[in-house]
Amino acid sequence: EAQVTQNPRYLITVTGKKLTVTCSQNMNHEYMSWYRQDPGLGLRQIYYSMNVEVTDKGDVPEGYKVSRKEKRNFPLILESPSPNQTSLYFCASSLSRGSYNEQFFGPGTRLTVL
Amino acid sequence: GNSVTQMEGPVTLSEEAFLTINCTYTATGYPSLFWYVQYPGEGLQLLLKATKADDKGSNKGFEATYRKETTSFHLEKGSVQVSDSAVYFCALSDDLDQGAQKLVFGQGTRLTINP
C-alpha cells in the first residue's frame, strides 16, 4: 500500500531533550516536506527536500533540522525542544516538483514539550 | 507573499443541507488550488484540485471552481452526510514561490453534520 509513515504518533518530552521524528514513504517520491499544524494557523511548512541531499527552509524552520540521506526517509530533528514546539506535525511527499502535484500526508505526530 | 483565507468555523449543518465553504487567495504567480480534508485522528487527504483558471475540481459530491477574476475557490456540496464531518483546508501551490513546491494553507474549517 502506498503510504507515508511517521513515528512516533504521540510523544511527550521535556525541554532540551533531543528527539527525532521519522518519516518514510514507499512511493519513490522526490519531494518531501514537514509541516506543523497549530489551531487557527492551518499548516505551515518547516523544511522541504527536492531530492536526496537537497533540503531547504520553509516558513518556520527555527529550532528544527532535517536530513535526506535516502530518497524514502526524511527525519525531523529537534536538537533542544522548547514548549513552543508543542504541535501536530505532518510529513508529506509528492512525485516531483510541480505545483499541480498532489502531496500525500502521513498520519501525524502529536508532540508535547513540557 | 502567497496567502489563503477561508471561512471561519466551526460550521454545523443538518444532514442533506447544502454546503459552501468560502476560500479566497492571494498569489503572485499562477497557482494550483486544492481542497484537503482531515478526518478525526488522521492526516490530510486530497479532496479535489484545479490547476488553471475556470477548471472545476470534483470528488465525492464536492465541487470547487477556480475563479481567477475573484481569486476564489469555494467548496460546495449539494447534500451533506454525517460522514462528511471533518476539517477542510483550502490550499495553494505555486512554483514561483521560492522556486519550490510549497502548499500554503488556510486556517481550516471544522464541519459538523448532525443526523
mmCIF file with all atom_site columns, C-alpha atoms in Angstrom:
data_model
loop_
_atom_site.group_PDB
_atom_site.id
_atom_site.type_symbol
_atom_site.label_atom_id
_atom_site.label_alt_id
_atom_site.label_comp_id
_atom_site.label_asym_id
_atom_site.label_entity_id
_atom_site.label_seq_id
_atom_site.pdbx_PDB_ins_code
_atom_site.Cartn_x
_atom_site.Cartn_y
_atom_site.Cartn_z
_atom_site.occupancy
_atom_site.B_iso_or_equiv
_atom_site.pdbx_formal_charge
_atom_site.auth_seq_id
_atom_site.auth_comp_id
_atom_site.auth_asym_id
_atom_site.auth_atom_id
_atom_site.pdbx_PDB_model_num
ATOM 1   C CA . GLU A 1 1   ? 0.000   0.000  0.000   1.00 0.00 ? 1   GLU A CA 1
ATOM 2   C CA . ALA A 1 2   ? 1.299   3.423  -0.997  1.00 0.00 ? 2   ALA A CA 1
ATOM 3   C CA . GLN A 1 3   ? 1.751   5.474  2.125   1.00 0.00 ? 3   GLN A CA 1
ATOM 4   C CA . VAL A 1 4   ? 3.704   7.926  4.230   1.00 0.00 ? 4   VAL A CA 1
ATOM 5   C CA . THR A 1 5   ? 4.511   6.681  7.718   1.00 0.00 ? 5   THR A CA 1
ATOM 6   C CA . GLN A 1 6   ? 5.609   8.659  10.744  1.00 0.00 ? 6   GLN A CA 1
ATOM 7   C CA . ASN A 1 7   ? 6.924   7.570  14.116  1.00 0.00 ? 7   ASN A CA 1
ATOM 8   C CA . PRO A 1 8   ? 6.146   8.072  16.841  1.00 0.00 ? 8   PRO A CA 1
ATOM 9   C CA . ARG A 1 9   ? 2.494   9.066  16.592  1.00 0.00 ? 9   ARG A CA 1
ATOM 10  C CA . TYR A 1 10  ? 2.492   10.591 20.065  1.00 0.00 ? 10  TYR A CA 1
ATOM 11  C CA . LEU A 1 11  ? 5.388   11.917 22.098  1.00 0.00 ? 11  LEU A CA 1
ATOM 12  C CA . ILE A 1 12  ? 5.624   13.754 25.403  1.00 0.00 ? 12  ILE A CA 1
ATOM 13  C CA . THR A 1 13  ? 9.077   15.048 26.255  1.00 0.00 ? 13  THR A CA 1
ATOM 14  C CA . VAL A 1 14  ? 10.821  17.691 28.341  1.00 0.00 ? 14  VAL A CA 1
ATOM 15  C CA . THR A 1 15  ? 12.551  20.901 27.347  1.00 0.00 ? 15  THR A CA 1
ATOM 16  C CA . GLY A 1 16  ? 16.029  20.369 25.935  1.00 0.00 ? 16  GLY A CA 1
ATOM 17  C CA . LYS A 1 17  ? 15.883  16.615 25.336  1.00 0.00 ? 17  LYS A CA 1
ATOM 18  C CA . LYS A 1 18  ? 16.826  15.928 21.708  1.00 0.00 ? 18  LYS A CA 1
ATOM 19  C CA . LEU A 1 19  ? 14.308  13.980 19.683  1.00 0.00 ? 19  LEU A CA 1
ATOM 20  C CA . THR A 1 20  ? 13.795  12.715 16.149  1.00 0.00 ? 20  THR A CA 1
ATOM 21  C CA . VAL A 1 21  ? 10.525  12.118 14.344  1.00 0.00 ? 21  VAL A CA 1
ATOM 22  C CA . THR A 1 22  ? 10.948  9.704  11.467  1.00 0.00 ? 22  THR A CA 1
ATOM 23  C CA . CYS A 1 23  ? 9.161   9.893  8.121   1.00 0.00 ? 23  CYS A CA 1
ATOM 24  C CA . SER A 1 24  ? 9.251   7.320  5.375   1.00 0.00 ? 24  SER A CA 1
ATOM 25  C CA . GLN A 1 25  ? 7.448   6.998  2.039   1.00 0.00 ? 25  GLN A CA 1
ATOM 26  C CA . ASN A 1 26  ? 7.246   3.974  -0.248  1.00 0.00 ? 26  ASN A CA 1
ATOM 27  C CA . MET A 1 27  ? 6.164   5.746  -3.444  1.00 0.00 ? 27  MET A CA 1
ATOM 28  C CA . ASN A 1 28  ? 9.630   6.709  -4.768  1.00 0.00 ? 28  ASN A CA 1
ATOM 29  C CA . HIS A 1 29  ? 8.686   10.378 -4.424  1.00 0.00 ? 29  HIS A CA 1
ATOM 30  C CA . GLU A 1 30  ? 11.339  13.019 -4.983  1.00 0.00 ? 30  GLU A CA 1
ATOM 31  C CA . TYR A 1 31  ? 9.784   15.789 -2.939  1.00 0.00 ? 31  TYR A CA 1
ATOM 32  C CA . MET A 1 32  ? 9.248   15.594 0.817   1.00 0.00 ? 32  MET A CA 1
ATOM 33  C CA . SER A 1 33  ? 8.192   18.189 3.330   1.00 0.00 ? 33  SER A CA 1
ATOM 34  C CA . TRP A 1 34  ? 7.445   18.776 7.008   1.00 0.00 ? 34  TRP A CA 1
ATOM 35  C CA . TYR A 1 35  ? 4.551   20.886 8.283   1.00 0.00 ? 35  TYR A CA 1
ATOM 36  C CA . ARG A 1 36  ? 3.310   21.824 11.706  1.00 0.00 ? 36  ARG A CA 1
ATOM 37  C CA . GLN A 1 37  ? -0.369  22.355 12.440  1.00 0.00 ? 37  GLN A CA 1
ATOM 38  C CA . ASP A 1 38  ? -1.492  24.798 15.108  1.00 0.00 ? 38  ASP A CA 1
ATOM 39  C CA . PRO A 1 39  ? -5.046  25.907 15.935  1.00 0.00 ? 39  PRO A CA 1
ATOM 40  C CA . GLY A 1 40  ? -6.169  28.877 13.886  1.00 0.00 ? 40  GLY A CA 1
ATOM 41  C CA . LEU A 1 41  ? -2.992  28.858 11.793  1.00 0.00 ? 41  LEU A CA 1
ATOM 42  C CA . GLY A 1 42  ? -3.557  25.939 9.440   1.00 0.00 ? 42  GLY A CA 1
ATOM 43  C CA . LEU A 1 43  ? -0.409  24.100 8.388   1.00 0.00 ? 43  LEU A CA 1
ATOM 44  C CA . ARG A 1 44  ? 2.916   25.831 7.985   1.00 0.00 ? 44  ARG A CA 1
ATOM 45  C CA . GLN A 1 45  ? 5.920   24.403 6.202   1.00 0.00 ? 45  GLN A CA 1
ATOM 46  C CA . ILE A 1 46  ? 9.037   23.790 8.295   1.00 0.00 ? 46  ILE A CA 1
ATOM 47  C CA . TYR A 1 47  ? 11.515  22.290 5.808   1.00 0.00 ? 47  TYR A CA 1
ATOM 48  C CA . TYR A 1 48  ? 11.368  20.648 2.420   1.00 0.00 ? 48  TYR A CA 1
ATOM 49  C CA . SER A 1 49  ? 13.576  18.488 0.256   1.00 0.00 ? 49  SER A CA 1
ATOM 50  C CA . MET A 1 50  ? 13.527  18.302 -3.519  1.00 0.00 ? 50  MET A CA 1
ATOM 51  C CA . ASN A 1 51  ? 15.757  15.222 -3.653  1.00 0.00 ? 51  ASN A CA 1
ATOM 52  C CA . VAL A 1 52  ? 18.468  13.327 -1.816  1.00 0.00 ? 52  VAL A CA 1
ATOM 53  C CA . GLU A 1 53  ? 20.934  15.689 -0.110  1.00 0.00 ? 53  GLU A CA 1
ATOM 54  C CA . VAL A 1 54  ? 18.862  18.737 -1.170  1.00 0.00 ? 54  VAL A CA 1
ATOM 55  C CA . THR A 1 55  ? 16.994  20.434 1.653   1.00 0.00 ? 55  THR A CA 1
ATOM 56  C CA . ASP A 1 56  ? 15.818  23.974 2.282   1.00 0.00 ? 56  ASP A CA 1
ATOM 57  C CA . LYS A 1 57  ? 13.964  26.049 4.842   1.00 0.00 ? 57  LYS A CA 1
ATOM 58  C CA . GLY A 1 58  ? 10.254  26.613 4.754   1.00 0.00 ? 58  GLY A CA 1
ATOM 59  C CA . ASP A 1 59  ? 8.355   29.303 6.617   1.00 0.00 ? 59  ASP A CA 1
ATOM 60  C CA . VAL A 1 60  ? 9.075   28.248 10.210  1.00 0.00 ? 60  VAL A CA 1
ATOM 61  C CA . PRO A 1 61  ? 12.453  26.443 10.328  1.00 0.00 ? 61  PRO A CA 1
ATOM 62  C CA . GLU A 1 62  ? 13.811  27.815 13.624  1.00 0.00 ? 62  GLU A CA 1
ATOM 63  C CA . GLY A 1 63  ? 14.585  25.078 16.129  1.00 0.00 ? 63  GLY A CA 1
ATOM 64  C CA . TYR A 1 64  ? 14.396  22.238 13.595  1.00 0.00 ? 64  TYR A CA 1
ATOM 65  C CA . LYS A 1 65  ? 16.845  20.261 11.475  1.00 0.00 ? 65  LYS A CA 1
ATOM 66  C CA . VAL A 1 66  ? 16.290  17.739 8.710   1.00 0.00 ? 66  VAL A CA 1
ATOM 67  C CA . SER A 1 67  ? 18.341  15.372 6.612   1.00 0.00 ? 67  SER A CA 1
ATOM 68  C CA . ARG A 1 68  ? 17.728  13.475 3.364   1.00 0.00 ? 68  ARG A CA 1
ATOM 69  C CA . LYS A 1 69  ? 20.329  10.751 3.024   1.00 0.00 ? 69  LYS A CA 1
ATOM 70  C CA . GLU A 1 70  ? 17.974  8.343  1.289   1.00 0.00 ? 70  GLU A CA 1
ATOM 71  C CA . LYS A 1 71  ? 15.113  9.069  -1.046  1.00 0.00 ? 71  LYS A CA 1
ATOM 72  C CA . ARG A 1 72  ? 12.494  7.385  1.120   1.00 0.00 ? 72  ARG A CA 1
ATOM 73  C CA . ASN A 1 73  ? 13.365  8.906  4.514   1.00 0.00 ? 73  ASN A CA 1
ATOM 74  C CA . PHE A 1 74  ? 13.147  12.477 5.775   1.00 0.00 ? 74  PHE A CA 1
ATOM 75  C CA . PRO A 1 75  ? 13.579  12.697 9.562   1.00 0.00 ? 75  PRO A CA 1
ATOM 76  C CA . LEU A 1 76  ? 12.769  15.833 11.550  1.00 0.00 ? 76  LEU A CA 1
ATOM 77  C CA . ILE A 1 77  ? 15.206  16.589 14.367  1.00 0.00 ? 77  ILE A CA 1
ATOM 78  C CA . LEU A 1 78  ? 14.583  18.844 17.350  1.00 0.00 ? 78  LEU A CA 1
ATOM 79  C CA . GLU A 1 79  ? 18.011  19.361 18.950  1.00 0.00 ? 79  GLU A CA 1
ATOM 80  C CA . SER A 1 80  ? 16.704  21.211 22.006  1.00 0.00 ? 80  SER A CA 1
ATOM 81  C CA . PRO A 1 81  ? 12.903  21.181 22.075  1.00 0.00 ? 81  PRO A CA 1
ATOM 82  C CA . SER A 1 82  ? 11.012  24.021 23.732  1.00 0.00 ? 82  SER A CA 1
ATOM 83  C CA . PRO A 1 83  ? 7.349   24.296 24.760  1.00 0.00 ? 83  PRO A CA 1
ATOM 84  C CA . ASN A 1 84  ? 6.537   26.472 21.730  1.00 0.00 ? 84  ASN A CA 1
ATOM 85  C CA . GLN A 1 85  ? 7.279   23.445 19.562  1.00 0.00 ? 85  GLN A CA 1
ATOM 86  C CA . THR A 1 86  ? 4.301   21.627 21.042  1.00 0.00 ? 86  THR A CA 1
ATOM 87  C CA . SER A 1 87  ? 2.261   20.946 17.936  1.00 0.00 ? 87  SER A CA 1
ATOM 88  C CA . LEU A 1 88  ? 0.911   18.388 15.496  1.00 0.00 ? 88  LEU A CA 1
ATOM 89  C CA . TYR A 1 89  ? 3.499   17.529 12.844  1.00 0.00 ? 89  TYR A CA 1
ATOM 90  C CA . PHE A 1 90  ? 2.875   16.148 9.386   1.00 0.00 ? 90  PHE A CA 1
ATOM 91  C CA . CYS A 1 91  ? 5.276   14.745 6.854   1.00 0.00 ? 91  CYS A CA 1
ATOM 92  C CA . ALA A 1 92  ? 4.251   14.868 3.196   1.00 0.00 ? 92  ALA A CA 1
ATOM 93  C CA . SER A 1 93  ? 5.623   13.677 -0.117  1.00 0.00 ? 93  SER A CA 1
ATOM 94  C CA . SER A 1 94  ? 4.891   14.178 -3.789  1.00 0.00 ? 94  SER A CA 1
ATOM 95  C CA . LEU A 1 95  ? 6.118   12.665 -7.000  1.00 0.00 ? 95  LEU A CA 1
ATOM 96  C CA . SER A 1 96  ? 8.211   15.621 -8.113  1.00 0.00 ? 96  SER A CA 1
ATOM 97  C CA . ARG A 1 97  ? 8.465   19.341 -8.111  1.00 0.00 ? 97  ARG A CA 1
ATOM 98  C CA . GLY A 1 98  ? 5.435   20.922 -9.729  1.00 0.00 ? 98  GLY A CA 1
ATOM 99  C CA . SER A 1 99  ? 2.665   22.976 -8.231  1.00 0.00 ? 99  SER A CA 1
ATOM 100 C CA . TYR A 1 100 ? -0.020  20.718 -9.692  1.00 0.00 ? 100 TYR A CA 1
ATOM 101 C CA . ASN A 1 101 ? 1.237   17.611 -7.869  1.00 0.00 ? 101 ASN A CA 1
ATOM 102 C CA . GLU A 1 102 ? -0.802  16.202 -5.035  1.00 0.00 ? 102 GLU A CA 1
ATOM 103 C CA . GLN A 1 103 ? 1.008   15.920 -1.726  1.00 0.00 ? 103 GLN A CA 1
ATOM 104 C CA . PHE A 1 104 ? 0.463   12.733 0.302   1.00 0.00 ? 104 PHE A CA 1
ATOM 105 C CA . PHE A 1 105 ? 0.425   13.191 4.050   1.00 0.00 ? 105 PHE A CA 1
ATOM 106 C CA . GLY A 1 106 ? 1.423   10.950 6.900   1.00 0.00 ? 106 GLY A CA 1
ATOM 107 C CA . PRO A 1 107 ? -0.913  10.353 9.868   1.00 0.00 ? 107 PRO A CA 1
ATOM 108 C CA . GLY A 1 108 ? 0.733   12.998 12.043  1.00 0.00 ? 108 GLY A CA 1
ATOM 109 C CA . THR A 1 109 ? 2.839   13.101 15.195  1.00 0.00 ? 109 THR A CA 1
ATOM 110 C CA . ARG A 1 110 ? 1.448   14.892 18.209  1.00 0.00 ? 110 ARG A CA 1
ATOM 111 C CA . LEU A 1 111 ? 4.338   16.338 20.203  1.00 0.00 ? 111 LEU A CA 1
ATOM 112 C CA . THR A 1 112 ? 4.084   17.843 23.669  1.00 0.00 ? 112 THR A CA 1
ATOM 113 C CA . VAL A 1 113 ? 7.132   19.568 25.157  1.00 0.00 ? 113 VAL A CA 1
ATOM 114 C CA . LEU A 1 114 ? 6.880   20.210 28.900  1.00 0.00 ? 114 LEU A CA 1
ATOM 115 C CA . GLY B 2 1   ? 3.713   36.530 -0.395  1.00 0.00 ? 1   GLY B CA 1
ATOM 116 C CA . ASN B 2 2   ? 1.033   33.994 -1.147  1.00 0.00 ? 2   ASN B CA 1
ATOM 117 C CA . SER B 2 3   ? -1.835  33.535 1.262   1.00 0.00 ? 3   SER B CA 1
ATOM 118 C CA . VAL B 2 4   ? -5.157  31.731 1.627   1.00 0.00 ? 4   VAL B CA 1
ATOM 119 C CA . THR B 2 5   ? -8.163  32.925 3.610   1.00 0.00 ? 5   THR B CA 1
ATOM 120 C CA . GLN B 2 6   ? -11.046 30.603 4.277   1.00 0.00 ? 6   GLN B CA 1
ATOM 121 C CA . MET B 2 7   ? -14.323 30.846 6.043   1.00 0.00 ? 7   MET B CA 1
ATOM 122 C CA . GLU B 2 8   ? -14.027 30.616 9.779   1.00 0.00 ? 8   GLU B CA 1
ATOM 123 C CA . GLY B 2 9   ? -15.715 27.776 11.520  1.00 0.00 ? 9   GLY B CA 1
ATOM 124 C CA . PRO B 2 10  ? -16.976 25.821 13.081  1.00 0.00 ? 10  PRO B CA 1
ATOM 125 C CA . VAL B 2 11  ? -19.822 25.110 10.688  1.00 0.00 ? 11  VAL B CA 1
ATOM 126 C CA . THR B 2 12  ? -22.701 22.919 11.825  1.00 0.00 ? 12  THR B CA 1
ATOM 127 C CA . LEU B 2 13  ? -25.332 21.674 9.388   1.00 0.00 ? 13  LEU B CA 1
ATOM 128 C CA . SER B 2 14  ? -28.084 19.096 9.273   1.00 0.00 ? 14  SER B CA 1
ATOM 129 C CA . GLU B 2 15  ? -27.800 16.065 7.035   1.00 0.00 ? 15  GLU B CA 1
ATOM 130 C CA . GLU B 2 16  ? -28.817 16.760 3.399   1.00 0.00 ? 16  GLU B CA 1
ATOM 131 C CA . ALA B 2 17  ? -28.188 20.509 3.752   1.00 0.00 ? 17  ALA B CA 1
ATOM 132 C CA . PHE B 2 18  ? -26.272 22.482 1.112   1.00 0.00 ? 18  PHE B CA 1
ATOM 133 C CA . LEU B 2 19  ? -22.674 23.291 1.994   1.00 0.00 ? 19  LEU B CA 1
ATOM 134 C CA . THR B 2 20  ? -20.486 26.201 0.968   1.00 0.00 ? 20  THR B CA 1
ATOM 135 C CA . ILE B 2 21  ? -17.060 26.887 2.471   1.00 0.00 ? 21  ILE B CA 1
ATOM 136 C CA . ASN B 2 22  ? -15.548 30.073 1.115   1.00 0.00 ? 22  ASN B CA 1
ATOM 137 C CA . CYS B 2 23  ? -11.898 30.327 0.131   1.00 0.00 ? 23  CYS B CA 1
ATOM 138 C CA . THR B 2 24  ? -10.035 33.253 -1.396  1.00 0.00 ? 24  THR B CA 1
ATOM 139 C CA . TYR B 2 25  ? -6.371  33.509 -2.209  1.00 0.00 ? 25  TYR B CA 1
ATOM 140 C CA . THR B 2 26  ? -3.569  35.925 -2.973  1.00 0.00 ? 26  THR B CA 1
ATOM 141 C CA . ALA B 2 27  ? -0.783  34.750 -5.260  1.00 0.00 ? 27  ALA B CA 1
ATOM 142 C CA . THR B 2 28  ? 1.899   36.387 -7.353  1.00 0.00 ? 28  THR B CA 1
ATOM 143 C CA . GLY B 2 29  ? 2.035   33.656 -9.995  1.00 0.00 ? 29  GLY B CA 1
ATOM 144 C CA . TYR B 2 30  ? -0.376  31.106 -11.413 1.00 0.00 ? 30  TYR B CA 1
ATOM 145 C CA . PRO B 2 31  ? -1.071  28.738 -8.547  1.00 0.00 ? 31  PRO B CA 1
ATOM 146 C CA . SER B 2 32  ? -2.752  25.377 -8.408  1.00 0.00 ? 32  SER B CA 1
ATOM 147 C CA . LEU B 2 33  ? -5.583  25.241 -5.882  1.00 0.00 ? 33  LEU B CA 1
ATOM 148 C CA . PHE B 2 34  ? -6.519  22.379 -3.600  1.00 0.00 ? 34  PHE B CA 1
ATOM 149 C CA . TRP B 2 35  ? -9.019  21.301 -1.012  1.00 0.00 ? 35  TRP B CA 1
ATOM 150 C CA . TYR B 2 36  ? -7.706  18.848 1.570   1.00 0.00 ? 36  TYR B CA 1
ATOM 151 C CA . VAL B 2 37  ? -9.843  17.069 4.178   1.00 0.00 ? 37  VAL B CA 1
ATOM 152 C CA . GLN B 2 38  ? -8.739  15.874 7.603   1.00 0.00 ? 38  GLN B CA 1
ATOM 153 C CA . TYR B 2 39  ? -10.927 13.278 9.294   1.00 0.00 ? 39  TYR B CA 1
ATOM 154 C CA . PRO B 2 40  ? -10.597 12.911 13.073  1.00 0.00 ? 40  PRO B CA 1
ATOM 155 C CA . GLY B 2 41  ? -7.257  11.417 14.092  1.00 0.00 ? 41  GLY B CA 1
ATOM 156 C CA . GLU B 2 42  ? -5.971  11.190 10.528  1.00 0.00 ? 42  GLU B CA 1
ATOM 157 C CA . GLY B 2 43  ? -3.643  13.020 8.200   1.00 0.00 ? 43  GLY B CA 1
ATOM 158 C CA . LEU B 2 44  ? -4.770  15.227 5.348   1.00 0.00 ? 44  LEU B CA 1
ATOM 159 C CA . GLN B 2 45  ? -6.172  13.717 2.175   1.00 0.00 ? 45  GLN B CA 1
ATOM 160 C CA . LEU B 2 46  ? -6.592  15.455 -1.137  1.00 0.00 ? 46  LEU B CA 1
ATOM 161 C CA . LEU B 2 47  ? -10.285 16.061 -1.803  1.00 0.00 ? 47  LEU B CA 1
ATOM 162 C CA . LEU B 2 48  ? -10.045 17.885 -5.128  1.00 0.00 ? 48  LEU B CA 1
ATOM 163 C CA . LYS B 2 49  ? -7.845  20.237 -7.093  1.00 0.00 ? 49  LYS B CA 1
ATOM 164 C CA . ALA B 2 50  ? -7.789  22.651 -10.021 1.00 0.00 ? 50  ALA B CA 1
ATOM 165 C CA . THR B 2 51  ? -4.655  23.694 -11.824 1.00 0.00 ? 51  THR B CA 1
ATOM 166 C CA . LYS B 2 52  ? -5.788  26.593 -14.015 1.00 0.00 ? 52  LYS B CA 1
ATOM 167 C CA . ALA B 2 53  ? -8.455  29.257 -14.235 1.00 0.00 ? 53  ALA B CA 1
ATOM 168 C CA . ASP B 2 54  ? -12.043 28.048 -14.829 1.00 0.00 ? 54  ASP B CA 1
ATOM 169 C CA . ASP B 2 55  ? -11.117 24.444 -14.019 1.00 0.00 ? 55  ASP B CA 1
ATOM 170 C CA . LYS B 2 56  ? -13.616 22.647 -11.830 1.00 0.00 ? 56  LYS B CA 1
ATOM 171 C CA . GLY B 2 57  ? -12.382 20.035 -9.390  1.00 0.00 ? 57  GLY B CA 1
ATOM 172 C CA . SER B 2 58  ? -14.852 17.439 -8.131  1.00 0.00 ? 58  SER B CA 1
ATOM 173 C CA . ASN B 2 59  ? -14.836 14.359 -5.920  1.00 0.00 ? 59  ASN B CA 1
ATOM 174 C CA . LYS B 2 60  ? -17.298 12.555 -3.625  1.00 0.00 ? 60  LYS B CA 1
ATOM 175 C CA . GLY B 2 61  ? -20.033 15.053 -4.498  1.00 0.00 ? 61  GLY B CA 1
ATOM 176 C CA . PHE B 2 62  ? -17.870 18.062 -3.623  1.00 0.00 ? 62  PHE B CA 1
ATOM 177 C CA . GLU B 2 63  ? -17.036 20.699 -6.243  1.00 0.00 ? 63  GLU B CA 1
ATOM 178 C CA . ALA B 2 64  ? -14.921 23.825 -6.468  1.00 0.00 ? 64  ALA B CA 1
ATOM 179 C CA . THR B 2 65  ? -14.245 26.122 -9.424  1.00 0.00 ? 65  THR B CA 1
ATOM 180 C CA . TYR B 2 66  ? -11.018 28.079 -9.876  1.00 0.00 ? 66  TYR B CA 1
ATOM 181 C CA . ARG B 2 67  ? -12.147 31.697 -10.357 1.00 0.00 ? 67  ARG B CA 1
ATOM 182 C CA . LYS B 2 68  ? -9.225  33.906 -11.292 1.00 0.00 ? 68  LYS B CA 1
ATOM 183 C CA . GLU B 2 69  ? -11.330 37.058 -11.568 1.00 0.00 ? 69  GLU B CA 1
ATOM 184 C CA . THR B 2 70  ? -12.486 36.797 -7.952  1.00 0.00 ? 70  THR B CA 1
ATOM 185 C CA . THR B 2 71  ? -9.396  34.869 -6.724  1.00 0.00 ? 71  THR B CA 1
ATOM 186 C CA . SER B 2 72  ? -11.693 32.292 -5.159  1.00 0.00 ? 72  SER B CA 1
ATOM 187 C CA . PHE B 2 73  ? -12.041 28.516 -4.888  1.00 0.00 ? 73  PHE B CA 1
ATOM 188 C CA . HIS B 2 74  ? -15.195 27.935 -2.859  1.00 0.00 ? 74  HIS B CA 1
ATOM 189 C CA . LEU B 2 75  ? -16.075 24.385 -1.841  1.00 0.00 ? 75  LEU B CA 1
ATOM 190 C CA . GLU B 2 76  ? -19.673 23.224 -2.361  1.00 0.00 ? 76  GLU B CA 1
ATOM 191 C CA . LYS B 2 77  ? -21.722 20.099 -1.860  1.00 0.00 ? 77  LYS B CA 1
ATOM 192 C CA . GLY B 2 78  ? -25.401 19.764 -2.602  1.00 0.00 ? 78  GLY B CA 1
ATOM 193 C CA . SER B 2 79  ? -26.361 17.334 0.151   1.00 0.00 ? 79  SER B CA 1
ATOM 194 C CA . VAL B 2 80  ? -24.004 16.647 3.037   1.00 0.00 ? 80  VAL B CA 1
ATOM 195 C CA . GLN B 2 81  ? -23.823 13.446 5.060   1.00 0.00 ? 81  GLN B CA 1
ATOM 196 C CA . VAL B 2 82  ? -22.774 12.747 8.635   1.00 0.00 ? 82  VAL B CA 1
ATOM 197 C CA . SER B 2 83  ? -19.621 11.118 7.222   1.00 0.00 ? 83  SER B CA 1
ATOM 198 C CA . ASP B 2 84  ? -18.556 14.490 5.773   1.00 0.00 ? 84  ASP B CA 1
ATOM 199 C CA . SER B 2 85  ? -17.811 15.774 9.271   1.00 0.00 ? 85  SER B CA 1
ATOM 200 C CA . ALA B 2 86  ? -14.138 16.763 9.190   1.00 0.00 ? 86  ALA B CA 1
ATOM 201 C CA . VAL B 2 87  ? -11.795 19.732 8.942   1.00 0.00 ? 87  VAL B CA 1
ATOM 202 C CA . TYR B 2 88  ? -11.435 21.178 5.448   1.00 0.00 ? 88  TYR B CA 1
ATOM 203 C CA . PHE B 2 89  ? -8.355  23.070 4.290   1.00 0.00 ? 89  PHE B CA 1
ATOM 204 C CA . CYS B 2 90  ? -8.067  25.243 1.225   1.00 0.00 ? 90  CYS B CA 1
ATOM 205 C CA . ALA B 2 91  ? -4.509  25.463 -0.103  1.00 0.00 ? 91  ALA B CA 1
ATOM 206 C CA . LEU B 2 92  ? -2.482  26.774 -2.989  1.00 0.00 ? 92  LEU B CA 1
ATOM 207 C CA . SER B 2 93  ? 0.815   25.745 -4.515  1.00 0.00 ? 93  SER B CA 1
ATOM 208 C CA . ASP B 2 94  ? 2.911   27.998 -6.664  1.00 0.00 ? 94  ASP B CA 1
ATOM 209 C CA . ASP B 2 95  ? 6.169   27.060 -8.377  1.00 0.00 ? 95  ASP B CA 1
ATOM 210 C CA . LEU B 2 96  ? 7.238   30.684 -8.296  1.00 0.00 ? 96  LEU B CA 1
ATOM 211 C CA . ASP B 2 97  ? 7.166   30.785 -4.524  1.00 0.00 ? 97  ASP B CA 1
ATOM 212 C CA . GLN B 2 98  ? 10.799  30.259 -3.547  1.00 0.00 ? 98  GLN B CA 1
ATOM 213 C CA . GLY B 2 99  ? 11.250  28.130 -6.640  1.00 0.00 ? 99  GLY B CA 1
ATOM 214 C CA . ALA B 2 100 ? 9.827   25.047 -4.978  1.00 0.00 ? 100 ALA B CA 1
ATOM 215 C CA . GLN B 2 101 ? 6.501   23.417 -4.496  1.00 0.00 ? 101 GLN B CA 1
ATOM 216 C CA . LYS B 2 102 ? 5.048   24.586 -1.216  1.00 0.00 ? 102 LYS B CA 1
ATOM 217 C CA . LEU B 2 103 ? 1.479   24.294 -0.065  1.00 0.00 ? 103 LEU B CA 1
ATOM 218 C CA . VAL B 2 104 ? 0.146   27.419 1.589   1.00 0.00 ? 104 VAL B CA 1
ATOM 219 C CA . PHE B 2 105 ? -2.876  26.551 3.709   1.00 0.00 ? 105 PHE B CA 1
ATOM 220 C CA . GLY B 2 106 ? -5.858  28.411 5.022   1.00 0.00 ? 106 GLY B CA 1
ATOM 221 C CA . GLN B 2 107 ? -6.595  28.050 8.715   1.00 0.00 ? 107 GLN B CA 1
ATOM 222 C CA . GLY B 2 108 ? -9.083  25.212 8.236   1.00 0.00 ? 108 GLY B CA 1
ATOM 223 C CA . THR B 2 109 ? -12.859 24.984 8.685   1.00 0.00 ? 109 THR B CA 1
ATOM 224 C CA . ARG B 2 110 ? -14.319 22.406 11.047  1.00 0.00 ? 110 ARG B CA 1
ATOM 225 C CA . LEU B 2 111 ? -17.563 20.972 9.669   1.00 0.00 ? 111 LEU B CA 1
ATOM 226 C CA . THR B 2 112 ? -20.015 19.000 11.782  1.00 0.00 ? 112 THR B CA 1
ATOM 227 C CA . ILE B 2 113 ? -23.043 17.338 10.227  1.00 0.00 ? 113 ILE B CA 1
ATOM 228 C CA . ASN B 2 114 ? -25.878 16.339 12.535  1.00 0.00 ? 114 ASN B CA 1
ATOM 229 C CA . PRO B 2 115 ? -28.250 13.480 11.631  1.00 0.00 ? 115 PRO B CA 1
#
